[in-house]
Each structure stands twice: as C-alpha cells, then as structure tokens.
Amino acid sequence: MEPEQIITIALVDDHALFREGLREILESDGDMRVVGEAGDSAAAVTMIGRTLPDIVLLDVEIPGEEVTETVSRIRGLSPGTRIIILSMYDGPQLLSRLLGAGIRGYLLKSVHRHELIAAVRSVHEEPTRVVLAVSRNSLAQVEAASSAPTLSDKELEVLQLAAQALSNSQIARRLGLAEATVKRHMRNIFVKLNAVSRIDAVNKALAASLIAPYTRIDPD
C-alpha cells in the first residue's frame, strides 16, 4: 500500500494494555499505522507535535492538564490532525465543551472494534464530519444547548451576578466596570434572550444552562 494511503494514528491513554489492544485492532486492517503513543497530556502534545498524525485517539481522563486544554494545544500544533475522544462516560456538558474545542469524534469505550475503525475512516475521509457514539439523552441535551442563544463571557458574568440579586451598581463594582457598561450588557442580554425583565432573563439562562443556579446562604 502506498504511504499516502496509510492513515497515521496517535494513541493517548494512561493504560499501556489498552493502548496495545487499540494498536492491534487498528493495524489489523492494513491501512492504518500507529505512529506514536503517550500516557499523559504533556507527553501527548510533544509526541503529536513530532509525528503530526492524521488521527488522535485521546482518553478523556488522561493525566495532566484538563482535556479541553490538551485538545486546544494539539490543534494548535497540528491543525490537520483530527481528534477522537475515547471515554467511559458521555456527560453532555463535557461533550458540548469538547465539540466546541474542535474534536471530530466522541466514542464510548464500550463500542465494538468495527465501530472504532469506521469512525477513524470516516473522520479521515471527511475532515468536517463529527462522529458520536453516545447515549440518546446526552445527544439530545447537546443539541438543545447548541440551539441556545450565545452570550459573551462578560454578559454571562453580568447575568450570573444578576442571578444573585445584585443591582447594576453592585455588579459594576464587583467586575470593575462602569455602571453604564453593565446596563449596556443587560440590554444586550435582554435582546439575545428575548427577555422582558431581569428575572425573565435569569430564568431563561438557567433553563438553557447558560449560568449556574445560585442559592443564597444566610449567616446564622
């Protein structure tokens, strides 16, 4: 087989036995070759920067830095590399964050070998395709979140403090902003969420999981 037809793959998982099993599965088909392995995030970034593989199979719980940061660093070093996450869990919040970071696949480690091979081939042949093997519930939550309005980081900060019943002047002091700037952020929030009041905006943001619930704890 010609070298350009070979799909090069990097394996990132802290369990050597699991990596060995993946290597055997992938290389059994003849058109895939594992070009590097790593057991933690720092070693993974170094190895991928050296080998520039077509595909990375990345354990979501790899030791080291947070997985979304590892994904960002890999994409910065090797933009052409497609990242497929392997995980024991399919939590929708983490899945949403990883999709936002630019992964091209998220597979549960319970998938069959033919599903793994098909996923690798799919994202290699069509770099914009995203392959997911998760529960219907997680997928539904991710789809719901993707349709939610997008607020800027500062707007989210303002709204999170508004959810704590802080006034515009209190929010301004807390964030080191002018009160007029806070009012402008609130107007933008109302428009984006189609809200008619602060309470309405907070409730809609909570329903869309844009901000975290806040519970006031009164001192004894």
Coordinates of C-alpha atoms in Angstrom, one line a residue:
M1 CA 0.0 0.0 0.0
E2 CA 1.3 3.5 -0.9
P3 CA 2.4 5.6 2.1
E4 CA -0.1 8.4 1.3
Q5 CA -2.9 5.8 1.7
I6 CA -1.9 4.9 5.2
I7 CA -3.9 6.6 8.0
T8 CA -1.5 7.6 10.7
I9 CA -2.8 7.4 14.3
A10 CA -1.5 8.5 17.7
L11 CA -2.8 6.8 20.9
V12 CA -3.1 8.7 24.1
D13 CA -4.2 6.7 27.2
D14 CA -2.5 6.1 30.5
H15 CA -3.2 2.3 30.3
A16 CA -0.5 0.6 28.3
L17 CA -2.5 -2.6 27.9
F18 CA -5.4 -0.6 26.5
R19 CA -3.1 1.1 24.0
E20 CA -1.7 -2.2 23.0
G21 CA -5.2 -3.5 22.3
L22 CA -6.1 -0.5 20.2
R23 CA -2.9 -0.8 18.2
E24 CA -3.7 -4.5 17.4
I25 CA -7.2 -3.6 16.3
L26 CA -6.2 -0.6 14.2
E27 CA -3.2 -2.1 12.5
S28 CA -5.0 -5.4 11.7
D29 CA -6.8 -3.8 8.7
G30 CA -3.5 -2.8 6.9
D31 CA -4.4 0.8 6.0
M32 CA -3.8 2.2 9.5
R33 CA -0.5 2.6 11.4
V34 CA 0.1 3.8 14.9
V35 CA 2.9 6.3 14.8
G36 CA 3.1 7.3 18.5
E37 CA 1.8 6.6 22.0
A38 CA 1.6 8.7 25.2
G39 CA 0.3 8.2 28.7
D40 CA -0.2 11.8 29.8
S41 CA -1.1 15.2 28.3
A42 CA 2.4 16.7 28.2
A43 CA 3.9 13.6 26.5
A44 CA 1.0 13.6 24.1
V45 CA 1.5 17.1 23.0
T46 CA 5.2 16.6 22.5
M47 CA 4.6 13.3 20.6
I48 CA 1.9 14.7 18.3
G49 CA 4.0 17.8 17.5
R50 CA 6.7 15.5 16.3
T51 CA 4.6 12.9 14.4
L52 CA 1.7 15.0 13.1
P53 CA -0.7 12.1 12.8
D54 CA -3.9 12.1 10.8
I55 CA -5.9 11.0 13.8
V56 CA -5.5 11.1 17.6
L57 CA -7.4 8.7 19.8
L58 CA -7.5 10.7 23.1
D59 CA -8.6 9.3 26.5
V60 CA -10.9 11.9 28.1
E61 CA -9.3 11.3 31.6
I62 CA -5.7 11.5 30.5
P63 CA -3.4 12.5 33.4
G64 CA -2.2 16.1 33.3
E65 CA -4.0 19.2 32.1
E66 CA -7.7 19.4 31.5
V67 CA -8.7 17.6 28.4
T68 CA -10.1 20.6 26.5
E69 CA -6.8 22.4 27.0
T70 CA -5.0 19.3 25.6
V71 CA -7.3 19.4 22.6
S72 CA -6.6 23.1 22.0
R73 CA -2.8 22.5 22.2
I74 CA -2.9 19.6 19.8
R75 CA -5.0 21.6 17.3
G76 CA -2.5 24.5 17.6
L77 CA 0.5 22.2 16.9
S78 CA -1.1 20.1 14.2
P79 CA -4.3 21.7 12.7
G80 CA -4.7 18.9 10.2
T81 CA -5.0 16.2 13.0
R82 CA -8.5 15.1 13.8
I83 CA -9.2 14.2 17.4
I84 CA -11.4 11.4 18.5
I85 CA -12.2 11.2 22.2
L86 CA -12.5 7.9 24.0
S87 CA -14.4 7.8 27.2
M88 CA -16.2 5.6 29.8
Y89 CA -18.8 8.4 30.2
D90 CA -20.9 10.5 27.9
G91 CA -21.8 13.6 30.1
P92 CA -23.5 16.2 27.9
Q93 CA -21.7 19.2 29.4
L94 CA -18.2 17.8 28.8
L95 CA -19.3 16.6 25.3
S96 CA -20.5 20.1 24.5
R97 CA -17.2 21.7 25.6
L98 CA -15.2 19.2 23.6
L99 CA -17.2 19.8 20.5
G100 CA -16.7 23.5 20.9
A101 CA -13.0 22.8 21.2
G102 CA -13.0 21.2 17.8
I103 CA -13.0 17.4 18.4
R104 CA -14.2 15.2 15.4
G105 CA -15.4 12.3 17.4
Y106 CA -16.5 11.1 20.8
L107 CA -16.8 7.3 21.3
L108 CA -17.6 5.4 24.4
K109 CA -15.0 2.7 25.2
S110 CA -17.8 0.2 25.0
V111 CA -18.0 0.5 21.2
H112 CA -17.2 -2.5 19.1
R113 CA -14.0 -2.7 17.1
H114 CA -15.8 -2.2 13.7
E115 CA -17.4 1.0 15.1
L116 CA -14.0 2.3 16.1
I117 CA -12.4 1.5 12.7
A118 CA -15.4 3.0 10.9
A119 CA -15.2 6.2 13.0
V120 CA -11.4 6.6 12.2
R121 CA -12.0 6.1 8.5
S122 CA -15.0 8.5 8.5
V123 CA -13.3 11.5 10.1
H124 CA -10.2 10.9 8.0
E125 CA -12.1 10.8 4.7
E126 CA -14.3 13.7 5.6
P127 CA -12.4 16.1 8.0
T128 CA -15.5 18.1 8.7
R129 CA -17.6 15.1 9.8
V130 CA -18.3 14.6 13.5
V131 CA -18.8 11.0 14.7
L132 CA -20.6 10.4 18.1
A133 CA -21.3 7.2 19.9
V134 CA -23.1 8.4 23.0
S135 CA -26.5 7.9 24.7
R136 CA -29.6 9.4 23.1
N137 CA -30.1 11.5 26.3
S138 CA -26.7 13.1 26.0
L139 CA -27.1 13.8 22.3
A140 CA -30.5 15.4 23.0
Q141 CA -29.0 17.7 25.7
V142 CA -26.1 18.7 23.4
E143 CA -28.5 19.5 20.6
A144 CA -30.7 21.6 22.9
A145 CA -27.6 23.5 24.2
S146 CA -26.4 24.2 20.6
S147 CA -29.7 25.9 19.8
A148 CA -29.5 28.2 22.9
P149 CA -28.6 31.9 22.4
T150 CA -24.9 32.8 22.7
L151 CA -23.9 35.3 25.3
S152 CA -20.4 36.8 25.5
D153 CA -18.2 35.9 28.5
K154 CA -18.8 39.3 30.0
E155 CA -22.5 39.1 29.5
L156 CA -22.5 35.7 31.3
E157 CA -20.6 37.2 34.2
V158 CA -23.1 40.1 34.5
L159 CA -26.1 37.7 34.3
Q160 CA -24.6 35.3 36.8
L161 CA -24.3 38.2 39.3
A162 CA -27.8 39.4 38.4
A163 CA -29.0 36.0 39.3
Q164 CA -27.6 36.7 42.8
A165 CA -30.0 39.7 43.0
L166 CA -27.1 42.2 42.7
S167 CA -28.0 45.7 41.4
N168 CA -26.3 47.2 38.3
S169 CA -24.1 49.3 40.6
Q170 CA -23.1 46.3 42.7
I171 CA -22.3 44.3 39.6
A172 CA -20.3 47.2 38.2
R173 CA -18.2 47.4 41.4
R174 CA -17.8 43.6 41.5
L175 CA -16.5 43.5 37.9
G176 CA -14.6 46.8 37.9
L177 CA -16.9 48.2 35.2
A178 CA -18.8 51.5 34.7
E179 CA -22.5 51.2 35.7
A180 CA -23.4 52.3 32.1
T181 CA -21.4 49.4 30.7
V182 CA -23.4 47.0 32.9
K183 CA -26.6 48.5 31.7
R184 CA -25.5 48.0 28.1
H185 CA -24.6 44.4 28.8
M186 CA -28.1 43.9 30.3
R187 CA -29.8 45.4 27.3
N188 CA -27.8 43.1 25.0
I189 CA -28.8 40.1 27.2
F190 CA -32.5 41.0 27.1
V191 CA -32.3 41.2 23.3
K192 CA -30.5 37.9 22.9
L193 CA -32.7 36.0 25.3
N194 CA -35.9 37.8 24.3
A195 CA -36.4 38.6 27.9
V196 CA -38.7 41.3 29.4
S197 CA -37.1 41.6 32.8
R198 CA -34.0 40.6 34.8
I199 CA -35.9 37.7 36.4
D200 CA -37.1 36.6 33.0
A201 CA -33.5 36.8 31.6
V202 CA -32.1 34.8 34.6
N203 CA -34.8 32.1 34.3
K204 CA -34.2 31.7 30.6
A205 CA -30.5 31.5 31.1
L206 CA -30.9 28.9 33.8
A207 CA -33.3 26.8 31.6
A208 CA -30.7 26.9 28.8
S209 CA -27.8 26.0 31.3
L210 CA -26.0 29.3 30.4
I211 CA -25.5 30.1 34.0
A212 CA -25.3 28.1 37.2
P213 CA -28.1 28.1 39.8
Y214 CA -27.4 30.3 42.8
T215 CA -28.5 29.6 46.3
R216 CA -28.2 32.4 48.9
I217 CA -26.9 31.1 52.2
D218 CA -27.9 33.5 55.1
P219 CA -25.5 33.7 58.0
D220 CA -26.6 32.3 61.3

